[in-house]
PDB file of C-alpha atoms in Angstrom:
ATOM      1  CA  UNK A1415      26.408  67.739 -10.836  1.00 79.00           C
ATOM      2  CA  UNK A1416      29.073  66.005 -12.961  1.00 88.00           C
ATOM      3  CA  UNK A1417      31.116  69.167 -13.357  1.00 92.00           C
ATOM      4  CA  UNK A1418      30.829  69.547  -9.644  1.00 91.00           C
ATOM      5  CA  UNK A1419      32.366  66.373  -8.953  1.00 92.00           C
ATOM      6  CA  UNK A1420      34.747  67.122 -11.636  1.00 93.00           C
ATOM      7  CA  UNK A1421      36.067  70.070  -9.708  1.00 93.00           C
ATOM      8  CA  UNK A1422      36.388  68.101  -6.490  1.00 92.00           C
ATOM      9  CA  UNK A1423      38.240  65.460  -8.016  1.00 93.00           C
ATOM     10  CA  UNK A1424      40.632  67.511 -10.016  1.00 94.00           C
ATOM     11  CA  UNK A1425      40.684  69.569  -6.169  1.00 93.00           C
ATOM     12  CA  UNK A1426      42.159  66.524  -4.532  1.00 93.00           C
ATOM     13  CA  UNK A1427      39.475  67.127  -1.977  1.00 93.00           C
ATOM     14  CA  UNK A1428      38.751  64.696   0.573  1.00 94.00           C
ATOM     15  CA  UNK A1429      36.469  63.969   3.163  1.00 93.00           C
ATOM     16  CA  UNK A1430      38.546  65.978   6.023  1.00 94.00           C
ATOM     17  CA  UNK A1431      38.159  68.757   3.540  1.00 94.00           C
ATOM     18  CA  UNK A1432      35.473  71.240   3.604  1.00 95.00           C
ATOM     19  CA  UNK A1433      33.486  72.286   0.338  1.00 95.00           C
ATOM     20  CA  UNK A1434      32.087  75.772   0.953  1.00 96.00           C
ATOM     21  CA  UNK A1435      29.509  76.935  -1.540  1.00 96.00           C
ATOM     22  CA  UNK A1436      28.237  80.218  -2.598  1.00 97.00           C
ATOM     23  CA  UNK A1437      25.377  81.262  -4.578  1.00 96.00           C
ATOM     24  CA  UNK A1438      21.537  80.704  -4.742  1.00 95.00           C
ATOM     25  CA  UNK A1439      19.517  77.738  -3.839  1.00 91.00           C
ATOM     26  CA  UNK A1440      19.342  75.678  -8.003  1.00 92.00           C
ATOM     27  CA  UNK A1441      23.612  76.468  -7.002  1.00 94.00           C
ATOM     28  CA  UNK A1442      23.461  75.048  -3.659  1.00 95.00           C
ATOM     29  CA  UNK A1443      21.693  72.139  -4.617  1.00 94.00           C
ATOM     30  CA  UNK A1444      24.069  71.105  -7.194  1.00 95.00           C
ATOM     31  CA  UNK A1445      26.942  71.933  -4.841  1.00 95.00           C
ATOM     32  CA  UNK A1446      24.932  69.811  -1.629  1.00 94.00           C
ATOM     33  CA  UNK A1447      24.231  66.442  -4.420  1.00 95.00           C
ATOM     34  CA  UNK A1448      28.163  66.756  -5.363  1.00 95.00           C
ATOM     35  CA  UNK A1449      29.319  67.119  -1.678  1.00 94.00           C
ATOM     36  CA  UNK A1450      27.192  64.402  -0.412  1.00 94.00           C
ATOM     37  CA  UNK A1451      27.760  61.819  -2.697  1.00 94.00           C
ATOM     38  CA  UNK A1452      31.770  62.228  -3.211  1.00 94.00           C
ATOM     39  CA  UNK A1453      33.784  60.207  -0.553  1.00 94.00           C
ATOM     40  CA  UNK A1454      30.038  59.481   0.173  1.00 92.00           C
ATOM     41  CA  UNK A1455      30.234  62.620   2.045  1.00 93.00           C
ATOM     42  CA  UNK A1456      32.312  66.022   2.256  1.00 95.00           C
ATOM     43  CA  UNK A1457      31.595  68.566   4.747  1.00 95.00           C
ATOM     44  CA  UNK A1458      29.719  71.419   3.431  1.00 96.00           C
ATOM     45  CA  UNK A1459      29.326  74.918   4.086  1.00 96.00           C
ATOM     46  CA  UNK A1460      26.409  76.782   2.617  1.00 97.00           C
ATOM     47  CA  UNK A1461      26.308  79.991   2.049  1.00 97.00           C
ATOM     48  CA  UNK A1462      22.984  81.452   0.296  1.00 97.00           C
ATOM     49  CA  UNK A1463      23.203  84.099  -1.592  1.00 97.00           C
ATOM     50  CA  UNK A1464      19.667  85.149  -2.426  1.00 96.00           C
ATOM     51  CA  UNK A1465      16.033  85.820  -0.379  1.00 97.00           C
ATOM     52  CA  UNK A1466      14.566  83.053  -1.145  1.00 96.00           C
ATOM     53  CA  UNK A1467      17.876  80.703  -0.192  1.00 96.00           C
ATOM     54  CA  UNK A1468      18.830  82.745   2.836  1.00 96.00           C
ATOM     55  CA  UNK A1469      15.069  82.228   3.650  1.00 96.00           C
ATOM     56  CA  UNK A1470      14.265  78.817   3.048  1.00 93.00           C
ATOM     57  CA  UNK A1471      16.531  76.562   1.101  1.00 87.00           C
ATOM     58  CA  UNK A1472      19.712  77.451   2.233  1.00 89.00           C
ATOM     59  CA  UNK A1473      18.821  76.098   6.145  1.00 90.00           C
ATOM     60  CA  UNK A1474      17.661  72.913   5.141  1.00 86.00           C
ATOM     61  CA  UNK A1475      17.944  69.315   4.785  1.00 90.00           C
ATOM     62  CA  UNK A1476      17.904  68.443   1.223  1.00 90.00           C
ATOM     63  CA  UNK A1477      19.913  68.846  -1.993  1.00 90.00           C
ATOM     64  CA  UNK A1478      18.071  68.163  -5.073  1.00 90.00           C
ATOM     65  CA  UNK A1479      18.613  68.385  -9.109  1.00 90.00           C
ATOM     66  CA  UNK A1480      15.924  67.743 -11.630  1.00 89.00           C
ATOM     67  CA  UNK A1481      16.127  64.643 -14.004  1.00 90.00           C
ATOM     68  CA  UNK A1482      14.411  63.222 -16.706  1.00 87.00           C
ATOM     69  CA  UNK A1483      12.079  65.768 -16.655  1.00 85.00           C
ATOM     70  CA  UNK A1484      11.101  65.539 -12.950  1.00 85.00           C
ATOM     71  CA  UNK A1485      11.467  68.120 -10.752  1.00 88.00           C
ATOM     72  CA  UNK A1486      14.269  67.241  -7.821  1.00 88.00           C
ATOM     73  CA  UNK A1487      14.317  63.842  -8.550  1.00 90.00           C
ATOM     74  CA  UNK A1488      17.936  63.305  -7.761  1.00 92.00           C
ATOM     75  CA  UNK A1489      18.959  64.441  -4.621  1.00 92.00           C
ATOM     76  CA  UNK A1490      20.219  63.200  -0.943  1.00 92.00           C
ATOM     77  CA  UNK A1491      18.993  64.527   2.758  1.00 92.00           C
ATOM     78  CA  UNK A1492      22.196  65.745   3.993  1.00 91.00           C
ATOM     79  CA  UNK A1493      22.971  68.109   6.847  1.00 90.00           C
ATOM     80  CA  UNK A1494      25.555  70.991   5.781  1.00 93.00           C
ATOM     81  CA  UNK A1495      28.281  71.683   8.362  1.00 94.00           C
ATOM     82  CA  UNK A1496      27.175  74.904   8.860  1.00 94.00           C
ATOM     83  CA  UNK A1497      25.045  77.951   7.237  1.00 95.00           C
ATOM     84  CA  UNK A1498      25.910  81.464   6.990  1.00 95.00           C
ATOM     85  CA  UNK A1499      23.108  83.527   6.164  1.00 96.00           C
ATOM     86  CA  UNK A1500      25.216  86.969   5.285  1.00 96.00           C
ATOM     87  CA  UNK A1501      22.714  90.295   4.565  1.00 97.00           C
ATOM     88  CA  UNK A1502      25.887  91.983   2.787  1.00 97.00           C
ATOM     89  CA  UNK A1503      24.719  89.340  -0.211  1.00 97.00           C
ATOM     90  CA  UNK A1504      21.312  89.251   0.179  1.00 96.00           C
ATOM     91  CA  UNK A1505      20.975  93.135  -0.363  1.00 96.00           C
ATOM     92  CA  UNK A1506      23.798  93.072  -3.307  1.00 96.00           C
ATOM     93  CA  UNK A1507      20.307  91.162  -5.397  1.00 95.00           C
ATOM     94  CA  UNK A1508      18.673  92.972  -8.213  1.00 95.00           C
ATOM     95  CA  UNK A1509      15.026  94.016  -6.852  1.00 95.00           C
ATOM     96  CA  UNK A1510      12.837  91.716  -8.610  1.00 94.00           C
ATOM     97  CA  UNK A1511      14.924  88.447  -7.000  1.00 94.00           C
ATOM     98  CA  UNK A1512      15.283  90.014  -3.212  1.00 95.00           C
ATOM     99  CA  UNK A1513      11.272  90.686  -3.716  1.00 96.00           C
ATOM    100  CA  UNK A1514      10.233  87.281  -5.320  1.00 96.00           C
ATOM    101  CA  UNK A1515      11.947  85.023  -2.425  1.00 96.00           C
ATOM    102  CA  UNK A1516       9.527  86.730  -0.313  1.00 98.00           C
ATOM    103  CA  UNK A1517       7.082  83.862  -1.652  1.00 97.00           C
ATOM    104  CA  UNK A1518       8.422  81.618   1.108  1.00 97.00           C
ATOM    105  CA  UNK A1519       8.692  83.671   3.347  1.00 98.00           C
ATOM    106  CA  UNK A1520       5.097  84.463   3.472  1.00 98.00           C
ATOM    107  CA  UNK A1521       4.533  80.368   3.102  1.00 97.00           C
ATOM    108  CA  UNK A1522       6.132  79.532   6.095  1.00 97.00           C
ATOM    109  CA  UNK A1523       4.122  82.172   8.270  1.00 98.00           C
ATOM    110  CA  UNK A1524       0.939  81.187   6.932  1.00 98.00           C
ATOM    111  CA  UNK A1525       1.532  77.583   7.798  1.00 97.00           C
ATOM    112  CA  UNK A1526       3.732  78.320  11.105  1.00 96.00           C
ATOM    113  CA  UNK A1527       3.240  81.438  12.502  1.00 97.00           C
ATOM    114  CA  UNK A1528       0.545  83.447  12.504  1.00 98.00           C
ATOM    115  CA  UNK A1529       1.928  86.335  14.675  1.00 98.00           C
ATOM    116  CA  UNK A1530       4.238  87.143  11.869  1.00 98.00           C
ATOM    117  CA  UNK A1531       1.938  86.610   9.195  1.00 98.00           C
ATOM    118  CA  UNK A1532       0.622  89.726  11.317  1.00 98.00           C
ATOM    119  CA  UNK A1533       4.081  91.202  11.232  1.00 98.00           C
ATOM    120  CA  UNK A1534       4.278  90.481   7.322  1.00 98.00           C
ATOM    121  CA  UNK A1535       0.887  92.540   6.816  1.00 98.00           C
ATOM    122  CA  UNK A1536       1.860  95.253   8.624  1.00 98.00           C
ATOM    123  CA  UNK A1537       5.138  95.969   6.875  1.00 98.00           C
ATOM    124  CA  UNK A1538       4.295  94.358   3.301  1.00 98.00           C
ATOM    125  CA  UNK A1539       4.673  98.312   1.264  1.00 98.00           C
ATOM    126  CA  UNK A1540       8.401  98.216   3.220  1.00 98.00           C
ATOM    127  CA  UNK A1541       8.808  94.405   1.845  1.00 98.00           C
ATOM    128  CA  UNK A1542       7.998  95.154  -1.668  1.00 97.00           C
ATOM    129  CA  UNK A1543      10.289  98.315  -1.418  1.00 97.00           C
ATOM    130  CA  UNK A1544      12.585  95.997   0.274  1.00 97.00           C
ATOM    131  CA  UNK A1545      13.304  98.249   2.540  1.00 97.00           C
ATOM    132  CA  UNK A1546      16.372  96.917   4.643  1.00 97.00           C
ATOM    133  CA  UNK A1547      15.282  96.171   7.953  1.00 98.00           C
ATOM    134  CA  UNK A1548      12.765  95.010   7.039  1.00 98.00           C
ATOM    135  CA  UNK A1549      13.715  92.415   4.707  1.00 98.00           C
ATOM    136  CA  UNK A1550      16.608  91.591   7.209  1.00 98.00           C
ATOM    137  CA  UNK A1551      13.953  90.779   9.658  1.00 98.00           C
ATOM    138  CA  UNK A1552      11.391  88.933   7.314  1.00 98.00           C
ATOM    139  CA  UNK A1553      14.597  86.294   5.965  1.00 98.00           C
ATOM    140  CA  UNK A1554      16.034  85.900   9.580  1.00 97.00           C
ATOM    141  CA  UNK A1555      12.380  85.056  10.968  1.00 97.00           C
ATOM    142  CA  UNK A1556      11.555  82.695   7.997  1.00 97.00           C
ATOM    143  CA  UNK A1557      14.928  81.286   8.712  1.00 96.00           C
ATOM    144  CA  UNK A1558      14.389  80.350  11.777  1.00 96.00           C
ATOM    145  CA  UNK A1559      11.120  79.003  11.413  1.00 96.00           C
ATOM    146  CA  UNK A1560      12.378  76.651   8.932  1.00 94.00           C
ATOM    147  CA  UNK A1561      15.376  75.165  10.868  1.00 92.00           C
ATOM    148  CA  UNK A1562      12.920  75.242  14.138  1.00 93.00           C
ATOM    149  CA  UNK A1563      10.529  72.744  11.802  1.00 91.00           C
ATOM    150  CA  UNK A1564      13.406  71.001  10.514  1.00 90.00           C
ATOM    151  CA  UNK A1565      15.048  69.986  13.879  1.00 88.00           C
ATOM    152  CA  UNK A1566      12.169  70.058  16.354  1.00 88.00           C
ATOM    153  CA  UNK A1567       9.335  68.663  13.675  1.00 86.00           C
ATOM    154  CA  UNK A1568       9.796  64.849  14.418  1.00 82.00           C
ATOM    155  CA  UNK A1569      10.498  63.634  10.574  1.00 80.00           C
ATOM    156  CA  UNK A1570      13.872  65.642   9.352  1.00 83.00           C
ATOM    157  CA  UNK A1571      14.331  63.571   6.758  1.00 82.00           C
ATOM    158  CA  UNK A1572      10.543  62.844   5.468  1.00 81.00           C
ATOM    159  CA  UNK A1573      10.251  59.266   6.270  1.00 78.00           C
ATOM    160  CA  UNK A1574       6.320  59.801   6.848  1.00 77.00           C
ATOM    161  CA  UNK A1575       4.217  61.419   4.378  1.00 76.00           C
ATOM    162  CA  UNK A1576       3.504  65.565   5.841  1.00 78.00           C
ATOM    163  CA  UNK A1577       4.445  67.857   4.402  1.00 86.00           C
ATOM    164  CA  UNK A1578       3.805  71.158   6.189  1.00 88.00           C
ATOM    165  CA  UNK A1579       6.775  73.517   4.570  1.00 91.00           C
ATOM    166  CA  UNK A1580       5.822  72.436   1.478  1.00 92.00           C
ATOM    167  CA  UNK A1581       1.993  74.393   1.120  1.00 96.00           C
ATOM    168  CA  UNK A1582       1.166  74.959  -2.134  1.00 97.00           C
ATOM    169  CA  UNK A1583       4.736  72.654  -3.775  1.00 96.00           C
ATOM    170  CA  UNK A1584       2.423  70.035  -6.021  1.00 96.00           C
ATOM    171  CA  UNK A1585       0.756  72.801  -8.388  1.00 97.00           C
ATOM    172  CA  UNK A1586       4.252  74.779  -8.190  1.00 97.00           C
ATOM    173  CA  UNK A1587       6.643  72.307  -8.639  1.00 95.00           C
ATOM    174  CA  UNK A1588       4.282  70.827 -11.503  1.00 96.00           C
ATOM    175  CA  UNK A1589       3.961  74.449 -13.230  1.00 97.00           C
ATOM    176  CA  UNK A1590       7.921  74.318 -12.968  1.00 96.00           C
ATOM    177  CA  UNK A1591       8.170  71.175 -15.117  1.00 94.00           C
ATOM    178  CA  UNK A1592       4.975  72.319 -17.338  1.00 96.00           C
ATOM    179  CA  UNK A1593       6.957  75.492 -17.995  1.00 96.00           C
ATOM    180  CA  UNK A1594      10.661  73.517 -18.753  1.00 94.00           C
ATOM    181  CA  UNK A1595      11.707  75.666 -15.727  1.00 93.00           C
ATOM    182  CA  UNK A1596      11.398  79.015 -17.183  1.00 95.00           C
ATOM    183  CA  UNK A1597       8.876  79.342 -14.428  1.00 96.00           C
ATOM    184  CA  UNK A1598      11.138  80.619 -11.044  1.00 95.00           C
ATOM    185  CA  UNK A1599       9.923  78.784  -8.203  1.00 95.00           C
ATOM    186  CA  UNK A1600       9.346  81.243  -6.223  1.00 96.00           C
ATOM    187  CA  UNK A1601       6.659  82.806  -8.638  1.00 97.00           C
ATOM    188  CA  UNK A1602       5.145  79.503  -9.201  1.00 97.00           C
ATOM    189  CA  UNK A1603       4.981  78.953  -5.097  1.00 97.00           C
ATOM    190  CA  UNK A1604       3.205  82.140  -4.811  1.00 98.00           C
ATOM    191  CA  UNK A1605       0.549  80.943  -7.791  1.00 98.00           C
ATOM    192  CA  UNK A1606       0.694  77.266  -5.956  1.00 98.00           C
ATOM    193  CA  UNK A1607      -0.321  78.896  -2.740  1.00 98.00           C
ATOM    194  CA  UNK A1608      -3.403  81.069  -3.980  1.00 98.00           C
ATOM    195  CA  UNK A1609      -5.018  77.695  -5.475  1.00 98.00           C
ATOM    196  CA  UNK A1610      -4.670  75.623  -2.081  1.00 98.00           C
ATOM    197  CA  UNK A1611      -5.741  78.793  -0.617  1.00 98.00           C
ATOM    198  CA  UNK A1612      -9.294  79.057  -2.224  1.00 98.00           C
ATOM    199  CA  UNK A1613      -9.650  75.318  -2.459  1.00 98.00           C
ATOM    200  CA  UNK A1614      -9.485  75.449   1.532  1.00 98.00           C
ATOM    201  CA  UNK A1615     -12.152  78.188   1.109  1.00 98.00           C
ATOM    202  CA  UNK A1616     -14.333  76.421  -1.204  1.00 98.00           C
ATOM    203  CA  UNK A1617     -14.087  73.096   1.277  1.00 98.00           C
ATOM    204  CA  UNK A1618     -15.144  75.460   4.577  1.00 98.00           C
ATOM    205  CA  UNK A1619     -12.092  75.118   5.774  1.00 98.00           C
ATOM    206  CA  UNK A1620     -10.746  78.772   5.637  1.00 98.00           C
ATOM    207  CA  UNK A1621     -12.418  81.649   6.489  1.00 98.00           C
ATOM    208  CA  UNK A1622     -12.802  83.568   3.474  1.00 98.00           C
ATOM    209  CA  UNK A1623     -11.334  86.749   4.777  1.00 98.00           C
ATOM    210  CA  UNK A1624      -8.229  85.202   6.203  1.00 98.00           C
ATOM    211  CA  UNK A1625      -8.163  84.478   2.497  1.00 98.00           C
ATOM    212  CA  UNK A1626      -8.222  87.120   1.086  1.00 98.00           C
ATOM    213  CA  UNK A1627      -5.662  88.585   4.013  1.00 98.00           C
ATOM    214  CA  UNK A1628      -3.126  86.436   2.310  1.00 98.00           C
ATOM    215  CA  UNK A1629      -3.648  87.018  -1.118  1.00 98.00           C
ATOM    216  CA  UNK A1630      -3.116  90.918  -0.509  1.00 98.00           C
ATOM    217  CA  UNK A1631       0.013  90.515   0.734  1.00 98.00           C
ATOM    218  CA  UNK A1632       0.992  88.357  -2.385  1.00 98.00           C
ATOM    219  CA  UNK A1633      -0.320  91.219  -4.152  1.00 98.00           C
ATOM    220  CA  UNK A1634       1.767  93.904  -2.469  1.00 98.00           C
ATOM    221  CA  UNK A1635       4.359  91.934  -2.863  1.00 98.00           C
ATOM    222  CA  UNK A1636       4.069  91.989  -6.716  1.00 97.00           C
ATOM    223  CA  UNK A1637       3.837  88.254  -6.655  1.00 98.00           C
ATOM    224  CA  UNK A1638       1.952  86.398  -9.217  1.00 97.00           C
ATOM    225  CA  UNK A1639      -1.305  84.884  -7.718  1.00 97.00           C
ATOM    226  CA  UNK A1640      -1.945  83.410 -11.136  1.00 98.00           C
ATOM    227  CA  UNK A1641      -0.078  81.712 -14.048  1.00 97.00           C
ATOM    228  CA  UNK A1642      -1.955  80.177 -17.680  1.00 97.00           C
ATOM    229  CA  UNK A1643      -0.048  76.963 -17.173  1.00 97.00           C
ATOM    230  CA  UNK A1644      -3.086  76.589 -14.410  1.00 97.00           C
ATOM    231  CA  UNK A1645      -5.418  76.547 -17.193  1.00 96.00           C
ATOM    232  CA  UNK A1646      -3.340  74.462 -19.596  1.00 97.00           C
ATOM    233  CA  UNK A1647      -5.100  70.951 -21.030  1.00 96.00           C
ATOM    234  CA  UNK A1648      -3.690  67.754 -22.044  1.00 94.00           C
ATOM    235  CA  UNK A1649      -4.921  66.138 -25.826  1.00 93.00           C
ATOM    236  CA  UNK A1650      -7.637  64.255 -24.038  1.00 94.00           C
ATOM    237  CA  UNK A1651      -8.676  67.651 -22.444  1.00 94.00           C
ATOM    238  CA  UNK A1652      -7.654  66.828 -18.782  1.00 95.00           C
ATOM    239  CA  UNK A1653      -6.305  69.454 -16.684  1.00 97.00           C
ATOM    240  CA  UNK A1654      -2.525  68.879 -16.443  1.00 98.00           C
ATOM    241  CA  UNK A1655      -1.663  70.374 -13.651  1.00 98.00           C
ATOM    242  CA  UNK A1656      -3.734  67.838 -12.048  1.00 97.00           C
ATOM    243  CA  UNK A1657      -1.082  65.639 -12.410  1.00 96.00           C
ATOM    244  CA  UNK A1658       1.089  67.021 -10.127  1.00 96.00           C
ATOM    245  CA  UNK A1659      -1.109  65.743  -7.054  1.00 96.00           C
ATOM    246  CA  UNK A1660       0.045  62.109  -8.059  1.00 94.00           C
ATOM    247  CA  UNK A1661       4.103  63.415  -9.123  1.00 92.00           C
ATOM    248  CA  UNK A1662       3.603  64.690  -5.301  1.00 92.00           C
ATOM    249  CA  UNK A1663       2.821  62.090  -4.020  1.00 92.00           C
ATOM    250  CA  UNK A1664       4.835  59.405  -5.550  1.00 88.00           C
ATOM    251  CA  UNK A1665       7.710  62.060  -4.705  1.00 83.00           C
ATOM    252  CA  UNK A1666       7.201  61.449  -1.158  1.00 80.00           C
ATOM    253  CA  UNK A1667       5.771  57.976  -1.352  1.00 78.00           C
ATOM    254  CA  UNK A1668       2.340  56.565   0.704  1.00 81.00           C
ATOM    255  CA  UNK A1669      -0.664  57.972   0.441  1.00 89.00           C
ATOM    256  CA  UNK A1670      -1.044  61.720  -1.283  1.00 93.00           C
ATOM    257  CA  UNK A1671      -0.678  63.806   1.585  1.00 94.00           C
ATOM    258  CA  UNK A1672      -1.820  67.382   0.729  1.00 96.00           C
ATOM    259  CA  UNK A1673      -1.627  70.660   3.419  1.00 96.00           C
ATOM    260  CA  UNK A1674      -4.440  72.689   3.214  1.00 98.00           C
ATOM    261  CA  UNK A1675      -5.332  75.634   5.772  1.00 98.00           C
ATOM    262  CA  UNK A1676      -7.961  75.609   8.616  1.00 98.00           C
ATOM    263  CA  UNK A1677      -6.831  79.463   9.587  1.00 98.00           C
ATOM    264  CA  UNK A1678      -3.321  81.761   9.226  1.00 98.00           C
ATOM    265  CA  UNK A1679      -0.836  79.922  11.239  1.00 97.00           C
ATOM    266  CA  UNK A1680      -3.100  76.532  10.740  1.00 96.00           C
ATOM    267  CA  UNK A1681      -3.304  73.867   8.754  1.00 95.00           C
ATOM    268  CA  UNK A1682      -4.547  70.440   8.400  1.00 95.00           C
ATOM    269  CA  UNK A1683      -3.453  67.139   6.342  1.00 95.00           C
ATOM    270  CA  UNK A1684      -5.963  66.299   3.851  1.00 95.00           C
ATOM    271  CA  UNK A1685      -5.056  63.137   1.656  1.00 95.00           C
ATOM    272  CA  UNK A1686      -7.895  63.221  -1.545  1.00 95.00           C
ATOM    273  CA  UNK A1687      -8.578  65.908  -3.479  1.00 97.00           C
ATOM    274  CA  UNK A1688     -11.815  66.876  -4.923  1.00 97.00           C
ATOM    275  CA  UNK A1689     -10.570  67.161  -9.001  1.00 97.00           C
ATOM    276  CA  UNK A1690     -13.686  69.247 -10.229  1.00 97.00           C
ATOM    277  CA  UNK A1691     -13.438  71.265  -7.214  1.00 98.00           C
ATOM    278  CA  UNK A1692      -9.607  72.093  -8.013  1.00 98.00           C
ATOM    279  CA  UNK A1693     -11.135  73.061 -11.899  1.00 97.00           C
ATOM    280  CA  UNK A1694     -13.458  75.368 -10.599  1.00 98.00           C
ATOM    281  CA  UNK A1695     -10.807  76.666  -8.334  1.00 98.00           C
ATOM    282  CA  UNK A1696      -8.630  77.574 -11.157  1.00 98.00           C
ATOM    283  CA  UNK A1697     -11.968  78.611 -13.527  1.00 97.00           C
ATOM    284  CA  UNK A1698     -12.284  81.183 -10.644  1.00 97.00           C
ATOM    285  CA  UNK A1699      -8.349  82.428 -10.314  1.00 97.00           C
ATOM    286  CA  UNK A1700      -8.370  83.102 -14.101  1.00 96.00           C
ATOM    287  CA  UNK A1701     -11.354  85.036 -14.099  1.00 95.00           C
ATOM    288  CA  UNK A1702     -10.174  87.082 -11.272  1.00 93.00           C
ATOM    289  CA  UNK A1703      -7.306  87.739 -13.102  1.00 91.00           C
ATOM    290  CA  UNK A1704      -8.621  88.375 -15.686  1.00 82.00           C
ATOM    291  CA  UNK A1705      -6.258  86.250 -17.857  1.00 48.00           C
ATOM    292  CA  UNK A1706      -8.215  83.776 -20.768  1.00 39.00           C
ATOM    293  CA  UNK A1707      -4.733  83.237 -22.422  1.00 43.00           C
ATOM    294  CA  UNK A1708      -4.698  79.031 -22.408  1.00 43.00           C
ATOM    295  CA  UNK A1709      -0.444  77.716 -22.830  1.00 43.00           C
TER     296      UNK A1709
END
């Protein structure tokens, strides 16, 4: 962030200037913080340069850079000028990226829409090839369903306490810090999602095949759908992921406001979670994995 407002002052730039910025969503953020908080605001233009950016990110709201070891914990809501979402750089990404970014993609339809949930299912063995109309299609749609939450969803700039794009974040963004971001977010979203995912199963909320509708798509993705960090343990012998309901919450402020699915396309706000419930969650995840390594 310093070096970013190094470069703008060193630029001359001021606030009739306009900042454009090119590269994936950790770039953007750094480049949205600078732009927003120099002048105390320079027009911005974003322009995302990877799936899960082009998908997600990149249409937003919010800038954010981790600090003192918190994830996004400096940051600013600010509206960019304009985004250009151009497919000439989202196909230019090495496979594994273009695939992984997919993570959100799949988020937003399983909290949003369920007719391209649908849409995702049918064409998920062209997404993991990421075939390109396909993927063209998938980023656009997600896109749009982001921005259409964003503008139309009553609280652009989170002054309540829902969260609805943000399914599965508190185990993800927690993994991220557990791992000293080594852990891509868009791997530990995937994991994040498959634990809300069977704790809305194990509460009755969920039908247990919608469940597992989901989870295969992850899978033909070739996204994770479990990491060890779920299974890692504090001295005392707590589970620390656990603590990222309560880094959640005080993230957003009020009371811990969780999303949790009722069906594909439908969720509901729950605000306590059942902590042994969550264990045996994760007790269950590992075994289906099949994965007893402990971080």
């Amino acid at each position: 962030w310093e070096t970013a407002l190094r470069h703008i002052v060193e630029a001359g730039i001021d606030r009739h200037s306009y900042i454009i910025a090119v590269g994936g969503g950790a770039f953007l953020d750094v480049a949205g913080f600078a732009a927003a908080t120099a002048h105390r605001s320079i027009r911005l233009l974003r322009i995302p340069t990877t799936t899960l950016s082009q998908a997600d990110s990149g249409v937003g709201v919010k800038n954010g850079i981790n600090f003192m070891g918190r994830k996004n914990y400096l940051g600013t809501f600010a509206v960019a000028w304009a985004t250009l979402d151009d497919f000439l750089f989202l196909h230019s990404q090495p496979l594994s990226l273009k695939r992984a970014g997919l993570a959100e993609v799949v988020k937003v339809a399983v909290v949003k829409d369920a007719s391209f949930f649908n849409w995702l299912e049918a064409n998920a063995s062209a997404l993991a090839g990421c075939e390109r109309d396909a993927l063209e299609y998938a980023v656009e749609h997600s896109a749009l369903l982001h921005a259409s939450h964003i503008a139309c969803g009553g609280d652009a700039f989170e002054l309540g306490s829902s969260r609805p794009l943000d399914f599965g974040h508190w185990a993800a963004h927690y993994m991220e810090t557990m791992s000293g971001y080594t852990l891509g977010h868009a791997e530990a979203v995937s994991v994040g999602m498959c634990l809300d995912i069977l704790y809305s199963v194990r509460k009755g909320w969920l039908p247990a095949a919608e469940a597992e509708r989901i989870v295969s798509v992850l899978k033909t993705l070739e996204l994770p759908v479990f990491h060890p960090l779920l299974s890692r343990r504090t001295e005392d012998g707590a589970c620390e992921v656990l603590k990222g309901l309560e880094a959640f919450r005080e993230h957003l402020g009020g009371h811990l406001t969780v999303l949790m699915l009722t069906g594909i396309g439908r969720g509901k706000d729950v605000h306590e979670i059942d902590a042994a419930l969550m264990e045996e969650c994760i007790r269950e995840m590992q075994e289906a994995a099949g994965d007893s390594v402990q971080e």
